[in-house]
PDB file of C-alpha atoms in Angstrom:
ATOM      1  CA  LEU A  25      21.909 -12.673   0.568  1.00 68.00           C
ATOM      2  CA  ARG A  26      18.242 -13.722   0.611  1.00 81.00           C
ATOM      3  CA  ALA A  27      15.483 -13.039  -1.954  1.00 89.00           C
ATOM      4  CA  VAL A  28      11.737 -12.932  -1.441  1.00 93.00           C
ATOM      5  CA  LEU A  29       9.620 -13.395  -4.574  1.00 92.00           C
ATOM      6  CA  GLY A  30       6.020 -12.321  -4.075  1.00 93.00           C
ATOM      7  CA  GLY A  31       3.093 -13.118  -6.353  1.00 91.00           C
ATOM      8  CA  LEU A  32       5.158 -15.000  -8.922  1.00 89.00           C
ATOM      9  CA  SER A  33       3.141 -16.818 -11.553  1.00 88.00           C
ATOM     10  CA  PRO A  34       4.204 -20.329 -12.651  1.00 87.00           C
ATOM     11  CA  VAL A  35       4.082 -19.042 -16.231  1.00 84.00           C
ATOM     12  CA  GLU A  36       5.489 -15.755 -17.457  1.00 84.00           C
ATOM     13  CA  PRO A  37       2.309 -13.787 -18.183  1.00 85.00           C
ATOM     14  CA  PHE A  38       4.172 -10.808 -19.601  1.00 90.00           C
ATOM     15  CA  THR A  39       5.347 -12.861 -22.591  1.00 91.00           C
ATOM     16  CA  MET A  40       1.689 -12.791 -23.708  1.00 92.00           C
ATOM     17  CA  VAL A  41       1.536  -8.977 -23.758  1.00 96.00           C
ATOM     18  CA  ASP A  42       1.581  -7.187 -27.093  1.00 97.00           C
ATOM     19  CA  ILE A  43       4.331  -4.743 -26.099  1.00 97.00           C
ATOM     20  CA  ALA A  44       3.794  -2.362 -29.037  1.00 97.00           C
ATOM     21  CA  ALA A  45       0.065  -2.160 -28.243  1.00 97.00           C
ATOM     22  CA  LEU A  46       0.859  -1.598 -24.552  1.00 97.00           C
ATOM     23  CA  HIS A  47       3.146   1.337 -25.334  1.00 97.00           C
ATOM     24  CA  LYS A  48       0.554   2.755 -27.749  1.00 97.00           C
ATOM     25  CA  ALA A  49      -2.134   2.466 -25.081  1.00 96.00           C
ATOM     26  CA  VAL A  50       0.046   4.313 -22.580  1.00 96.00           C
ATOM     27  CA  ALA A  51       1.182   7.017 -25.001  1.00 95.00           C
ATOM     28  CA  GLU A  52      -2.003   7.557 -26.998  1.00 95.00           C
ATOM     29  CA  GLY A  53      -4.826   5.997 -24.978  1.00 93.00           C
ATOM     30  CA  VAL A  54      -5.592   3.469 -27.742  1.00 93.00           C
ATOM     31  CA  GLN A  55      -7.265   0.400 -26.225  1.00 94.00           C
ATOM     32  CA  PRO A  56      -5.406  -2.802 -27.245  1.00 97.00           C
ATOM     33  CA  GLU A  57      -7.420  -5.371 -29.202  1.00 96.00           C
ATOM     34  CA  ASP A  58      -6.040  -8.205 -27.074  1.00 94.00           C
ATOM     35  CA  PRO A  59      -7.983  -8.402 -23.767  1.00 94.00           C
ATOM     36  CA  PHE A  60      -4.935  -9.471 -21.735  1.00 94.00           C
ATOM     37  CA  THR A  61      -2.824  -6.600 -23.058  1.00 96.00           C
ATOM     38  CA  GLY A  62      -5.784  -4.336 -22.359  1.00 95.00           C
ATOM     39  CA  MET A  63      -5.898  -5.534 -18.762  1.00 93.00           C
ATOM     40  CA  ILE A  64      -2.159  -4.904 -18.326  1.00 94.00           C
ATOM     41  CA  ALA A  65      -2.535  -1.462 -19.934  1.00 96.00           C
ATOM     42  CA  GLY A  66      -5.316  -0.707 -17.463  1.00 94.00           C
ATOM     43  CA  MET A  67      -3.155  -1.767 -14.522  1.00 90.00           C
ATOM     44  CA  VAL A  68      -0.196   0.254 -15.788  1.00 93.00           C
ATOM     45  CA  GLY A  69      -2.382   3.286 -16.468  1.00 92.00           C
ATOM     46  CA  SER A  70      -4.059   3.116 -13.069  1.00 91.00           C
ATOM     47  CA  ARG A  71      -0.801   4.187 -11.429  1.00 85.00           C
ATOM     48  CA  GLY A  72      -1.027   7.607 -13.070  1.00 90.00           C
ATOM     49  CA  PRO A  73       0.083   9.107 -16.371  1.00 91.00           C
ATOM     50  CA  GLU A  74       3.489  10.081 -15.017  1.00 93.00           C
ATOM     51  CA  ARG A  75       4.308   6.507 -13.966  1.00 94.00           C
ATOM     52  CA  ALA A  76       2.654   4.557 -16.803  1.00 95.00           C
ATOM     53  CA  PRO A  77       5.483   4.842 -19.376  1.00 95.00           C
ATOM     54  CA  GLY A  78       8.039   3.526 -16.874  1.00 95.00           C
ATOM     55  CA  LEU A  79       5.768   0.683 -15.811  1.00 94.00           C
ATOM     56  CA  ALA A  80       5.224  -0.257 -19.455  1.00 96.00           C
ATOM     57  CA  LEU A  81       9.013  -0.498 -19.799  1.00 96.00           C
ATOM     58  CA  VAL A  82       9.087  -2.787 -16.741  1.00 94.00           C
ATOM     59  CA  VAL A  83       6.500  -5.057 -18.410  1.00 94.00           C
ATOM     60  CA  GLU A  84       8.606  -5.063 -21.575  1.00 95.00           C
ATOM     61  CA  GLY A  85      11.694  -6.037 -19.571  1.00 93.00           C
ATOM     62  CA  LEU A  86       9.853  -8.817 -17.743  1.00 89.00           C
ATOM     63  CA  ALA A  87       8.568 -10.176 -21.048  1.00 90.00           C
ATOM     64  CA  GLY A  88      12.109 -10.286 -22.384  1.00 89.00           C
ATOM     65  CA  SER A  89      13.627 -12.049 -19.380  1.00 84.00           C
ATOM     66  CA  PRO A  90      11.260 -14.697 -17.994  1.00 78.00           C
ATOM     67  CA  PHE A  91      12.051 -16.250 -14.627  1.00 77.00           C
ATOM     68  CA  ASP A  92      14.031 -19.497 -14.903  1.00 78.00           C
ATOM     69  CA  PRO A  93      13.948 -21.403 -11.608  1.00 80.00           C
ATOM     70  CA  LYS A  94      16.520 -23.955 -12.772  1.00 78.00           C
ATOM     71  CA  GLY A  95      18.999 -21.161 -13.280  1.00 75.00           C
ATOM     72  CA  TRP A  96      18.623 -19.624  -9.801  1.00 82.00           C
ATOM     73  CA  PRO A  97      21.887 -17.695  -9.400  1.00 82.00           C
ATOM     74  CA  GLY A  98      21.703 -17.016  -5.679  1.00 81.00           C
ATOM     75  CA  GLN A  99      23.712 -18.872  -3.071  1.00 85.00           C
ATOM     76  CA  THR A 100      20.701 -18.841  -0.749  1.00 89.00           C
ATOM     77  CA  PRO A 101      17.386 -20.249  -2.020  1.00 91.00           C
ATOM     78  CA  PRO A 102      14.512 -17.769  -2.311  1.00 93.00           C
ATOM     79  CA  VAL A 103      11.335 -17.504  -0.307  1.00 94.00           C
ATOM     80  CA  PHE A 104       8.235 -17.540  -2.518  1.00 95.00           C
ATOM     81  CA  VAL A 105       5.167 -15.795  -1.092  1.00 96.00           C
ATOM     82  CA  VAL A 106       1.671 -16.113  -2.562  1.00 95.00           C
ATOM     83  CA  GLY A 107      -1.764 -14.876  -1.579  1.00 95.00           C
ATOM     84  CA  GLN A 108      -4.262 -17.533  -0.568  1.00 95.00           C
ATOM     85  CA  ASP A 109      -6.784 -16.022  -3.033  1.00 95.00           C
ATOM     86  CA  ASP A 110      -4.301 -15.194  -5.810  1.00 94.00           C
ATOM     87  CA  MET A 111      -5.406 -17.088  -8.912  1.00 91.00           C
ATOM     88  CA  MET A 112      -2.315 -15.901 -10.819  1.00 88.00           C
ATOM     89  CA  THR A 113      -0.049 -18.063  -8.661  1.00 92.00           C
ATOM     90  CA  ASN A 114      -1.925 -21.363  -9.104  1.00 93.00           C
ATOM     91  CA  GLY A 115       0.645 -24.074  -9.760  1.00 93.00           C
ATOM     92  CA  ILE A 116       3.587 -22.206  -8.207  1.00 94.00           C
ATOM     93  CA  GLU A 117       4.483 -25.344  -6.250  1.00 95.00           C
ATOM     94  CA  ARG A 118       5.981 -26.772  -9.446  1.00 92.00           C
ATOM     95  CA  ILE A 119       8.336 -23.794  -9.758  1.00 91.00           C
ATOM     96  CA  VAL A 120       9.277 -23.855  -6.072  1.00 94.00           C
ATOM     97  CA  SER A 121      10.152 -27.552  -6.339  1.00 93.00           C
ATOM     98  CA  LEU A 122      12.723 -26.751  -9.050  1.00 91.00           C
ATOM     99  CA  VAL A 123      14.807 -24.547  -6.729  1.00 91.00           C
ATOM    100  CA  ASP A 124      16.670 -26.608  -4.112  1.00 89.00           C
ATOM    101  CA  GLY A 125      15.820 -25.419  -0.611  1.00 91.00           C
ATOM    102  CA  ALA A 126      13.221 -22.844  -1.697  1.00 94.00           C
ATOM    103  CA  GLU A 127      10.448 -22.061   0.749  1.00 94.00           C
ATOM    104  CA  LEU A 128       6.789 -21.382  -0.139  1.00 96.00           C
ATOM    105  CA  LEU A 129       4.665 -19.284   2.220  1.00 95.00           C
ATOM    106  CA  THR A 130       1.016 -18.287   1.854  1.00 95.00           C
ATOM    107  CA  VAL A 131      -0.451 -15.043   3.201  1.00 95.00           C
ATOM    108  CA  PRO A 132      -4.015 -13.724   3.171  1.00 95.00           C
ATOM    109  CA  GLY A 133      -5.214 -11.841   0.112  1.00 93.00           C
ATOM    110  CA  ASP A 134      -5.448 -11.791  -3.654  1.00 92.00           C
ATOM    111  CA  HIS A 135      -2.606 -10.787  -5.992  1.00 88.00           C
ATOM    112  CA  ILE A 136      -2.462  -7.138  -4.932  1.00 87.00           C
ATOM    113  CA  GLY A 137      -3.747  -7.526  -1.374  1.00 90.00           C
ATOM    114  CA  ALA A 138      -1.199 -10.200  -0.526  1.00 92.00           C
ATOM    115  CA  LEU A 139       1.725  -8.096  -1.701  1.00 90.00           C
ATOM    116  CA  THR A 140       0.608  -4.964   0.118  1.00 92.00           C
ATOM    117  CA  GLY A 141      -0.384  -6.630   3.375  1.00 92.00           C
ATOM    118  CA  ALA A 142       1.388  -6.615   6.718  1.00 94.00           C
ATOM    119  CA  GLU A 143       1.986 -10.380   6.586  1.00 94.00           C
ATOM    120  CA  PHE A 144       4.019 -10.056   3.375  1.00 94.00           C
ATOM    121  CA  ARG A 145       6.064  -7.178   4.788  1.00 93.00           C
ATOM    122  CA  GLY A 146       6.750  -9.215   7.924  1.00 93.00           C
ATOM    123  CA  ILE A 147       7.975 -12.174   5.870  1.00 91.00           C
ATOM    124  CA  VAL A 148      10.292  -9.908   3.877  1.00 91.00           C
ATOM    125  CA  VAL A 149      11.770  -8.396   7.032  1.00 93.00           C
ATOM    126  CA  ARG A 150      12.280 -11.801   8.652  1.00 88.00           C
ATOM    127  CA  ALA A 151      13.688 -13.460   5.514  1.00 87.00           C
ATOM    128  CA  LEU A 152      16.123 -10.684   4.747  1.00 83.00           C
ATOM    129  CA  GLY A 153      17.214 -10.565   8.379  1.00 83.00           C
ATOM    130  CA  ARG A 154      18.329 -14.207   8.405  1.00 70.00           C
TER     131      ARG A 154
END
């Protein structure tokens, strides 16, 4: 079984989110004081009011279980994919180097554009078909 990890940051950004403030922003529209939490609340809210509560729960889950490359449980190393203009993935080479046999591929685009582009989809199809 093969895994493709797209847009992974070398640090777990969701551990910096004020989860209570995020949920309050989603439920009540109260802007978080923390700018980073405010940015995440904006991203979560931009997907629509019906999806925002579920996405806030995803952020909460990611904050509670940061990625640990040394503990990679898979039998097959993952493929890491980053956008060439994605500032959030700067330094990912350090993480990739911690997983024996991992592959790092770069596609055009920023954080969102890279993950929604045809190049990323093609990599996923090829990697999972191996």
